[in-house]
Amino acid sequence: MKVLVGVKRVIDYNVRPRVKADGSGVDLANVKMSMNPFDEIAVEEAVRLKEKGVASEIVVVSVGPAKAVDTLRTALAMGADRGILVQTDEPVEPLAVAKLFHAIAQEEAPGLVILGKQAIDDDSNQTGQMLAALWGRGQGTFASAVAIEGDAVTVTREVDGGLETLKLSLPAVVTTDLRLNEPRFASLPNIMKARSKPVATKAPADFGVDITPRLKTLSVAEPAPRKAGVKVESVDALVEKLKELGVA
Amino acid sequence: MKVLVWAEHDNAALKDATLSAVTAGGQLGEVTLLVAGAACAAVADAGAKVAGVSAVLLADDAVYGAGLAENVAPLVAGIMGEFDAFVAPATTTGKNIAPRVAALLDVMQISDILTVEGPKSFTRPIYAGNAIATVESSDAKLVITARATGFAKAAREGGSASVSPVSGSGDAGLSSFVSAQVAVSERPELTSAKVVVSGGRALKDAQTFADTLYPLADRLNAAVGASRAAVDAGFVPNDYQVGQTGKIVAPEVYIAVGISGAIQHLAGMKDSKTIIAINKDPDAPIMQVADLALTADLFTAVPELVSKLA
Amino acid sequence: MQTYTAPLRDMRFALNELHQDDGFGHLKAHEEFGPELMDAVLEEAARLCQQVLLPINRSGDEEGCHFEQGPDGTSVRTPEGFREAYRQFAEGGWTSLVAPAEWGGQGLPEALGKMVEEMVCATNVSFSLYPGLTSGALAALTAYASDELKQTWLPKMVSGQWSGSMCLTEAHCGTDLGMLRTKAVPAGNGGYKLTGAKIFISAGEHDLTENIVHLVLARLPDAPKGVKGISLFLVPKFLLDDDGNPATRNGVWCTAIEHKTGIKASATCAMQFEDAMGWLVGEPNRGLEAMFTMMNAERVGVGIQGLGIGEAAYQSAVWYAKDRIQGRSLAGAKYPDREADPIIVHPDVRRMLMTMRAYNEGCRGVSAWISRALDAEKHAEDAETREKAADFVALMTPVVKALFTDLGFESASLAVQVYGGHGYIRESGVEQYLRDARISMIYEGTNGIQALDLVGRKMSAHMGRYLRGFFHPVSNFIEANAGDEQLAPFIAGLKRAFEALQGSTSMIAQRGLKDPEEAGAAATDYLRQLGLTAMAYCFAKSVKVAMTQLSQGSDEAEFYGAKIHTARFFFDRILPQTASCYLAIKAGKGSMMALDDAAF
């Protein structure tokens, strides 16, 4: 079974984003960029499926600028087999990404597509669900466990009230939550091997997909800061405050 | 503008998250509530009474019982022919279904809106709440998920909408429900509780976490939450996690016990009305955002607090 | 708080931008390793170090190693988390980064390897010793062992399945190895049986690997006295079965572990050899030569420990200086909305932070330079370049070892100072850097021995040929940039320091010829003077690169601008130390040697 995995190049998880002074967006110049953490989990899951003999080939796809090839190489170093870069310098919304993935899924005919549940830059949490809709396949979002059984996949999902388990016929789309697995460190030999793994570069137009944004960002601002609080000197004082707040 | 709002429920009761979505939808136009489920007429009746709901559509069918997105999304997309906007609460259910609806309608969804700025413009958090974007849609129809923390709950009483049945295309045949492990708790639900007591790694282990925090939560009738560190360390299950990648909460009172306040945690609770922090380290980030900060050893302060609240 | 983010941008600068014109050329052997690959390796190494090694640095210090006596003999247990960390490290292939491909290594450049070493040392210097000792042993075996020994032992040492140790020191002899007593007698099967006791053996016994390959200095029965009678032997913890797997416990046991000032998670063992089976490495009685091969490799590595700790200390101090609020800026409140200003606003705190920063960036520049020479020494196509590179490595090895560790310790001490009282207590984590850094000035030849090596051997070798390999590029750079107005203050500073260094050099050469004690009295000051001048040269070159980048409208104005400011601080505030080195050397040995021994 072929597994298709999406990876996005985003601002590094540990970097605190700074809003540009003109309010046009977040300053990304010379900021450390890394693979979206949820996508790392997606790659790891695919690699584990391959190690178990369930997956035969892992194809990683990224939509983004030329530098996104570094993100693909990271995925290849973790164990993916080949990459597809859909190169564009324009901002791409989840709907357009889902359309591109849909086109690629039709060409590649994977048995399973694994995506991160959301990217930590725009926090949209849409692409997987949209791809499943366009492709007419089942979706197992926010997965904390994935098991392939024959022509179906059982997905345990992290939902507000606890966990929920669904069974989807394959092919299907799975999006990862944090606790699905802990991504491995790429080994040095695999980092070196990743250089020679094939990466195909395409353009959105190759798939006939119009990526014109549907949303216009009017402004981006820092969130309003909270007012500084007060120190409470003792537990007694805290009890008083809780009573004032009407919760005790 | 005609707005269809997704009702979140468990086939028996209408959940609070719906009430915030009704408020968000009401800011756009006239609200029709969609109740999709199995044997869920009681939910529709409850929905009809919610202030601001002018009509209720009830899709009562076994195939909608588990809220499978594959079955529900085509139903919503079909109904959307008569509506201009679809609003779902930004819960795991809403987040699962709404994008599927958006794709079927060829619309770019607007996730997690905090405010309605105009008929087509909204604010929403990006970068884990480190920035707030104002966006405007150019799509013919809107598909939105609304954060409960951004919109007051509509009153459960005061409306008198009529309920009419609606049906969709049935089972898409792509997915089936296997099981649910719902956390059974006597306590209020984390995202809708008035008071939340949250613990961090300083609570040492699962037993200490329970022994220390549960009595306090019981006294205050509070939900219990946790930092990612505490969840990763196995003190409590995943669904306790408050933060960027866990639950976003905004209770009246949030009490952070032994939580240092990593930015990812703050992203999940900073909209709480009053934040109380109990921490040994006066310089911990949580103490900077807290409205009330008590510098103390939690293992003496919390039991003392419990006894004095008695 | 111990905090560390690998300084990847500065590492890339030192690797790719600073030394392109150093004459060590473009190595064909490394052509396939482009900057993207180097970046990918650096990034993954940084992740591993930050996420795996850093979290067990302080806990390893608190817990230390455990010496255990079981029914089957003694053993050493490393602190919690070390086994798992080592497993990840070895399985990830990080033990084999620079090892030759023929033995299963990746054959990557030393220049890259040293950057990775810096990260490992910065995040967990105790941990670094386990793979570090293995690479020293590998260097000696690769150079001197028979093919049979290589085939038997190297692949699993390269893969990290087995580790290495170097057993030189005995209770009565450390620096003077001519006195050592461990005996080796022929066992009749081509091997030898070793008997004796060694002390201060890093990684001599531990639970990280399934076998440990000790390289042991010992005397053959007919060996001449002194250093000319020392041979090197390979003595494994476990002898192998016919399939090459560890099978029979050899007669080498750990009898105790030391209770040390620092590097507590590194097992420093006393080792007892009782008829332990071993094999000769290289020629009989030529052990010292082989030992120096591993020593030289280790000495550069120890220098890197100083740099790594210096960087970790700097970052931890910066974190605190921004976080700790105390008092107000002398120029009026800079953060009026806070209760007090963070201490980073104070000039004296800045002095400490800038000093650490300048030490680290300067050392990193020099480290990248010697690493390029290490690569060229092995891989340059023409013999002339190889010799030039070897000369440079020989000259700079004692400088890197002693200067980097001196400065690393100074940085650790400054970090404690930035923290004030909080730095002196364990919880802050910075006092560990101070304790961990201290040993690096002592082992692999004390820094005093390094200085003697520099003035005694390296300065005079081949009529000063080694030294010319350093002097020529510096004087060429000064000459070539004499007319550059922007660069003028840096060229002037470098010129002054360089002339003083030449002055010191000829003073030592003249006086030392007549009186070796004069050279000995000058040694430590001379090493520092030369080292700081080398740093100044690297900084001046950095400024030139940075200015060029800025004039071409680089979008990294922040990085290049900071590089220039740091260089200015170095020239203003640190390089003047070379003048006092010069004056101290000029004063000669007189006052140092005047008192009778009895007067002390």
PDB file of N, CA and C in Angstrom, chain C residues 176-180 218-219 223-231 285 288:
ATOM      1  N   ASP C 176      54.558  12.267  33.213  1.00  0.00           N
ATOM      2  CA  ASP C 176      55.811  11.580  32.877  1.00  0.00           C
ATOM      3  C   ASP C 176      55.574  10.082  32.691  1.00  0.00           C
ATOM      4  N   LEU C 177      55.186   9.717  31.475  1.00  0.00           N
ATOM      5  CA  LEU C 177      54.798   8.331  31.228  1.00  0.00           C
ATOM      6  C   LEU C 177      55.974   7.378  31.196  1.00  0.00           C
ATOM      7  N   GLY C 178      57.184   7.917  31.142  1.00  0.00           N
ATOM      8  CA  GLY C 178      58.370   7.071  31.144  1.00  0.00           C
ATOM      9  C   GLY C 178      58.447   6.204  32.387  1.00  0.00           C
ATOM     10  N   MET C 179      57.740   6.629  33.448  1.00  0.00           N
ATOM     11  CA  MET C 179      57.825   5.898  34.711  1.00  0.00           C
ATOM     12  C   MET C 179      56.818   4.756  34.815  1.00  0.00           C
ATOM     13  N   LEU C 180      56.053   4.520  33.772  1.00  0.00           N
ATOM     14  CA  LEU C 180      54.939   3.579  33.988  1.00  0.00           C
ATOM     15  C   LEU C 180      55.391   2.138  34.150  1.00  0.00           C
ATOM     16  N   ALA C 218      51.942  -0.166  28.159  1.00  0.00           N
ATOM     17  CA  ALA C 218      52.596  -1.093  29.080  1.00  0.00           C
ATOM     18  C   ALA C 218      54.017  -1.369  28.578  1.00  0.00           C
ATOM     19  N   ARG C 219      54.779  -2.053  29.418  1.00  0.00           N
ATOM     20  CA  ARG C 219      56.171  -2.372  29.069  1.00  0.00           C
ATOM     21  C   ARG C 219      56.322  -3.846  28.747  1.00  0.00           C
ATOM     22  N   ALA C 223      61.965  -4.289  27.545  1.00  0.00           N
ATOM     23  CA  ALA C 223      61.856  -2.900  27.076  1.00  0.00           C
ATOM     24  C   ALA C 223      62.917  -1.998  27.717  1.00  0.00           C
ATOM     25  N   PRO C 224      63.463  -1.075  26.937  1.00  0.00           N
ATOM     26  CA  PRO C 224      64.377  -0.085  27.510  1.00  0.00           C
ATOM     27  C   PRO C 224      63.643   0.795  28.517  1.00  0.00           C
ATOM     28  N   LYS C 225      64.408   1.422  29.385  1.00  0.00           N
ATOM     29  CA  LYS C 225      63.806   2.308  30.378  1.00  0.00           C
ATOM     30  C   LYS C 225      63.223   3.544  29.711  1.00  0.00           C
ATOM     31  N   GLY C 226      62.310   4.225  30.438  1.00  0.00           N
ATOM     32  CA  GLY C 226      61.790   5.518  29.998  1.00  0.00           C
ATOM     33  C   GLY C 226      60.775   5.409  28.866  1.00  0.00           C
ATOM     34  N   VAL C 227      60.522   6.527  28.232  1.00  0.00           N
ATOM     35  CA  VAL C 227      59.451   6.561  27.226  1.00  0.00           C
ATOM     36  C   VAL C 227      59.774   5.723  26.003  1.00  0.00           C
ATOM     37  N   LYS C 228      61.026   5.372  25.808  1.00  0.00           N
ATOM     38  CA  LYS C 228      61.385   4.571  24.634  1.00  0.00           C
ATOM     39  C   LYS C 228      61.078   3.087  24.850  1.00  0.00           C
ATOM     40  N   GLY C 229      60.537   2.769  26.018  1.00  0.00           N
ATOM     41  CA  GLY C 229      60.217   1.365  26.287  1.00  0.00           C
ATOM     42  C   GLY C 229      58.733   1.127  26.512  1.00  0.00           C
ATOM     43  N   ILE C 230      57.930   1.975  25.933  1.00  0.00           N
ATOM     44  CA  ILE C 230      56.482   1.851  26.131  1.00  0.00           C
ATOM     45  C   ILE C 230      55.835   1.316  24.860  1.00  0.00           C
ATOM     46  N   SER C 231      54.958   0.330  25.030  1.00  0.00           N
ATOM     47  CA  SER C 231      54.228  -0.204  23.874  1.00  0.00           C
ATOM     48  C   SER C 231      52.729  -0.040  24.113  1.00  0.00           C
ATOM     49  N   ASN C 285      57.654  -1.071  21.651  1.00  0.00           N
ATOM     50  CA  ASN C 285      58.398   0.090  22.174  1.00  0.00           C
ATOM     51  C   ASN C 285      58.119   1.398  21.420  1.00  0.00           C
ATOM     52  N   LEU C 288      54.472   5.280  22.392  1.00  0.00           N
ATOM     53  CA  LEU C 288      54.265   6.699  22.657  1.00  0.00           C
ATOM     54  C   LEU C 288      53.782   7.440  21.405  1.00  0.00           C
TER      55      LEU C 288
END
